[in-house]
């Protein structure tokens, strides 16, 4: 009487019984496919969570009445170190941008060019304030309606070095006869490429 001691199961692939090596290859391919599916599901879940967070912030902004804009220093006397659109950089601002550019390795020239290209005529970009410690840039913009500002902020997210969007506050500029809306928001900065602004700033400071 003959006994068959091979208890390992045999699979049939393409009409032939599989060998142990082929079974190992099939198992490995299956594992890779499962890992890829799990990774895709995790990325999709993260994107859905970020979208839900932004939608919640937008709903909160719409539900909150706009506050009158408090009087503040003019663009030529600001002391917060921010860059006001259309204003020449002071020595302190140049030094601050150099430090931030070195720290985050961000191409600041590309950032400002991106903002100029993406800002429509109906939106006035009031100020741009980079924060090297937090890795963010804070923007203040004005328009006739809050919806226009929300659409503008959402359009900037994900462009170039601009990352996740966070809304801060919205106000009514009572100092302007047209009483435009002002929105303050922040964008994360993505240091993905070599900074190109430092040489330009050094050249401009000479």
Short mmCIF file of C-alpha atoms in Angstrom, two decimals:
data_model
loop_
_atom_site.label_atom_id
_atom_site.label_comp_id
_atom_site.label_asym_id
_atom_site.label_seq_id
_atom_site.Cartn_x
_atom_site.Cartn_y
_atom_site.Cartn_z
CA UNK A 1 0.00 0.00 0.00
CA UNK A 2 1.42 3.42 -1.02
CA UNK A 3 0.90 6.57 1.05
CA UNK A 4 1.08 10.18 -0.13
CA UNK A 5 2.62 12.26 2.67
CA UNK A 6 2.32 15.61 0.88
CA UNK A 7 -0.35 17.40 2.89
CA UNK A 8 0.28 20.89 1.43
CA UNK A 9 -2.67 22.00 -0.70
CA UNK A 10 -2.18 22.39 -4.39
CA UNK A 11 -3.74 25.28 -6.31
CA UNK A 12 -4.61 25.25 -9.95
CA UNK A 13 -3.22 28.20 -11.92
CA UNK A 14 -3.86 28.46 -15.64
CA UNK A 15 -4.95 24.83 -15.78
CA UNK A 16 -1.87 23.43 -14.00
CA UNK A 17 -1.23 22.45 -10.44
CA UNK A 18 0.94 24.99 -8.69
CA UNK A 19 4.31 24.25 -7.23
CA UNK A 20 5.44 25.58 -3.82
CA UNK A 21 7.44 28.41 -5.45
CA UNK A 22 4.47 29.50 -7.54
CA UNK A 23 2.22 29.43 -4.48
CA UNK A 24 4.69 31.67 -2.61
CA UNK A 25 4.75 34.14 -5.52
CA UNK A 26 0.95 34.22 -5.63
CA UNK A 27 0.76 34.86 -1.89
CA UNK A 28 3.31 37.67 -2.14
CA UNK A 29 1.41 39.35 -4.99
CA UNK A 30 -1.81 39.07 -3.02
CA UNK A 31 -0.19 40.68 0.01
CA UNK A 32 1.13 43.59 -2.08
CA UNK A 33 -2.31 44.13 -3.58
CA UNK A 34 -3.92 44.19 -0.13
CA UNK A 35 -1.35 46.68 1.16
CA UNK A 36 -1.95 48.95 -1.85
CA UNK A 37 -5.70 48.86 -1.28
CA UNK A 38 -5.24 49.64 2.42
CA UNK A 39 -2.94 52.57 1.64
CA UNK A 40 -5.40 54.00 -0.86
CA UNK A 41 -8.24 53.69 1.61
CA UNK A 42 -6.19 55.46 4.30
CA UNK A 43 -5.32 58.37 1.96
CA UNK A 44 -8.96 58.71 0.94
CA UNK A 45 -10.03 58.78 4.59
CA UNK A 46 -7.48 61.51 5.40
CA UNK A 47 -8.65 63.64 2.46
CA UNK A 48 -12.27 63.24 3.53
CA UNK A 49 -11.37 64.31 7.09
CA UNK A 50 -9.53 67.43 5.84
CA UNK A 51 -12.45 68.31 3.56
CA UNK A 52 -14.91 67.91 6.43
CA UNK A 53 -12.75 70.17 8.63
CA UNK A 54 -12.64 72.91 5.99
CA UNK A 55 -16.39 72.65 5.39
CA UNK A 56 -17.01 72.98 9.14
CA UNK A 57 -14.81 76.09 9.28
CA UNK A 58 -16.65 77.62 6.30
CA UNK A 59 -20.04 76.98 7.93
CA UNK A 60 -18.82 78.55 11.17
CA UNK A 61 -17.62 81.63 9.30
CA UNK A 62 -20.93 82.01 7.50
CA UNK A 63 -22.86 81.68 10.76
CA UNK A 64 -20.71 84.22 12.64
CA UNK A 65 -21.63 87.90 12.11
CA UNK A 66 -18.77 89.97 10.75
CA UNK A 67 -17.17 92.31 13.29
CA UNK A 68 -16.26 95.90 12.47
CA UNK A 69 -12.59 96.22 11.61
CA UNK A 70 -10.70 97.91 14.44
CA UNK A 71 -8.53 100.92 13.57
CA UNK A 72 -4.96 99.92 12.89
CA UNK A 73 -1.67 101.39 11.80
CA UNK A 74 -1.25 102.33 8.17
CA UNK A 75 0.77 100.20 5.77
CA UNK A 76 3.82 102.43 6.14
CA UNK A 77 3.91 102.19 9.95
CA UNK A 78 3.09 98.52 10.56
CA UNK A 79 5.26 96.87 13.20
CA UNK A 80 4.22 93.23 12.88
CA UNK A 81 6.80 92.44 10.21
CA UNK A 82 4.20 91.56 7.58
CA UNK A 83 4.65 92.23 3.90
CA UNK A 84 1.99 94.62 2.60
CA UNK A 85 1.12 94.25 -1.07
CA UNK A 86 2.76 96.95 -3.16
CA UNK A 87 5.14 98.07 -0.41
CA UNK A 88 8.93 97.97 -0.73
CA UNK A 89 10.63 95.64 1.71
CA UNK A 90 12.40 97.26 4.62
CA UNK A 91 15.76 96.05 5.89
CA UNK A 92 14.09 94.23 8.81
CA UNK A 93 11.63 92.52 6.47
CA UNK A 94 14.44 91.40 4.17
CA UNK A 95 16.33 89.91 7.10
CA UNK A 96 13.17 88.19 8.34
CA UNK A 97 12.48 86.65 4.93
CA UNK A 98 16.08 85.46 4.65
CA UNK A 99 15.77 83.69 7.99
CA UNK A 100 12.43 82.09 7.07
CA UNK A 101 13.69 81.05 3.64
CA UNK A 102 16.73 79.35 5.18
CA UNK A 103 14.64 77.65 7.86
CA UNK A 104 11.88 76.30 5.62
CA UNK A 105 13.76 76.05 2.33
CA UNK A 106 10.83 77.76 0.61
CA UNK A 107 11.07 79.52 -2.79
CA UNK A 108 9.51 82.79 -1.62
CA UNK A 109 9.74 84.45 -5.03
CA UNK A 110 7.61 81.65 -6.46
CA UNK A 111 5.17 82.08 -3.56
CA UNK A 112 4.59 85.78 -4.21
CA UNK A 113 4.33 85.23 -7.97
CA UNK A 114 1.75 82.48 -7.33
CA UNK A 115 -0.30 84.83 -5.16
CA UNK A 116 -0.20 87.56 -7.81
CA UNK A 117 -1.34 85.17 -10.53
CA UNK A 118 -4.12 83.66 -8.41
CA UNK A 119 -5.61 86.88 -7.03
CA UNK A 120 -8.60 87.98 -9.18
CA UNK A 121 -9.44 91.66 -9.78
CA UNK A 122 -12.40 91.54 -7.37
CA UNK A 123 -10.10 90.56 -4.48
CA UNK A 124 -7.60 92.92 -2.84
CA UNK A 125 -4.68 91.18 -1.14
CA UNK A 126 -4.04 93.35 1.90
CA UNK A 127 -1.06 91.62 3.52
CA UNK A 128 1.17 88.53 3.41
CA UNK A 129 2.78 87.48 6.70
CA UNK A 130 5.15 84.46 6.65
CA UNK A 131 5.75 82.62 9.93
CA UNK A 132 8.94 80.57 9.86
CA UNK A 133 8.43 78.93 13.25
CA UNK A 134 4.99 77.58 12.39
CA UNK A 135 5.69 76.98 8.72
CA UNK A 136 2.68 79.01 7.57
CA UNK A 137 1.81 82.16 5.68
CA UNK A 138 -1.07 84.35 6.87
CA UNK A 139 -3.05 86.29 4.29
CA UNK A 140 -5.54 89.12 4.62
CA UNK A 141 -7.80 89.82 1.66
CA UNK A 142 -10.77 92.10 0.98
CA UNK A 143 -13.75 91.78 -1.35
CA UNK A 144 -17.36 92.88 -1.54
CA UNK A 145 -18.70 89.55 -0.31
CA UNK A 146 -17.59 86.78 2.03
CA UNK A 147 -18.36 84.12 -0.58
CA UNK A 148 -15.84 85.68 -2.97
CA UNK A 149 -13.16 85.58 -0.28
CA UNK A 150 -13.95 81.97 0.67
CA UNK A 151 -13.69 80.88 -2.95
CA UNK A 152 -10.39 82.73 -3.32
CA UNK A 153 -8.90 81.11 -0.22
CA UNK A 154 -10.07 77.64 -1.27
CA UNK A 155 -8.55 78.12 -4.74
CA UNK A 156 -5.12 78.87 -3.26
CA UNK A 157 -5.01 75.62 -1.28
CA UNK A 158 -2.82 73.02 -2.92
CA UNK A 159 -1.19 75.36 -5.45
CA UNK A 160 2.60 75.19 -5.63
CA UNK A 161 4.08 75.43 -2.12
CA UNK A 162 0.70 76.26 -0.54
CA UNK A 163 -0.78 73.48 1.57
CA UNK A 164 -3.65 73.05 4.02
CA UNK A 165 -6.03 75.99 4.52
CA UNK A 166 -7.18 77.29 7.92
CA UNK A 167 -9.64 80.15 8.34
CA UNK A 168 -9.03 82.64 11.17
CA UNK A 169 -11.66 85.40 11.11
CA UNK A 170 -13.66 87.78 8.94
CA UNK A 171 -14.45 91.43 9.54
CA UNK A 172 -16.17 94.41 7.96
CA UNK A 173 -13.83 97.24 7.00
CA UNK A 174 -15.79 100.22 8.31
CA UNK A 175 -12.95 102.58 7.39
CA UNK A 176 -13.81 102.07 3.72
CA UNK A 177 -16.95 103.77 2.36
CA UNK A 178 -17.85 100.56 0.49
CA UNK A 179 -17.57 98.52 3.72
CA UNK A 180 -15.84 95.51 2.11
CA UNK A 181 -15.42 92.17 3.87
CA UNK A 182 -11.94 91.23 5.10
CA UNK A 183 -10.93 87.58 5.55
CA UNK A 184 -7.86 86.40 7.45
CA UNK A 185 -6.65 82.86 6.75
CA UNK A 186 -3.49 80.76 6.87
CA UNK A 187 -1.92 78.27 4.50
CA UNK A 188 0.67 75.65 5.37
CA UNK A 189 3.92 75.92 3.43
CA UNK A 190 5.34 72.84 1.74
CA UNK A 191 9.17 72.91 1.57
CA UNK A 192 9.43 70.61 -1.44
CA UNK A 193 12.05 72.39 -3.52
CA UNK A 194 15.26 74.39 -3.07
CA UNK A 195 14.60 77.97 -1.98
CA UNK A 196 15.38 80.54 -4.67
CA UNK A 197 14.50 83.75 -2.84
CA UNK A 198 17.60 83.98 -0.65
CA UNK A 199 20.01 84.78 -3.52
CA UNK A 200 17.49 87.27 -4.93
CA UNK A 201 17.14 89.03 -1.57
CA UNK A 202 20.89 89.14 -1.10
CA UNK A 203 21.29 90.62 -4.57
CA UNK A 204 18.55 93.18 -3.92
CA UNK A 205 20.09 94.24 -0.60
CA UNK A 206 23.37 95.24 -2.27
#
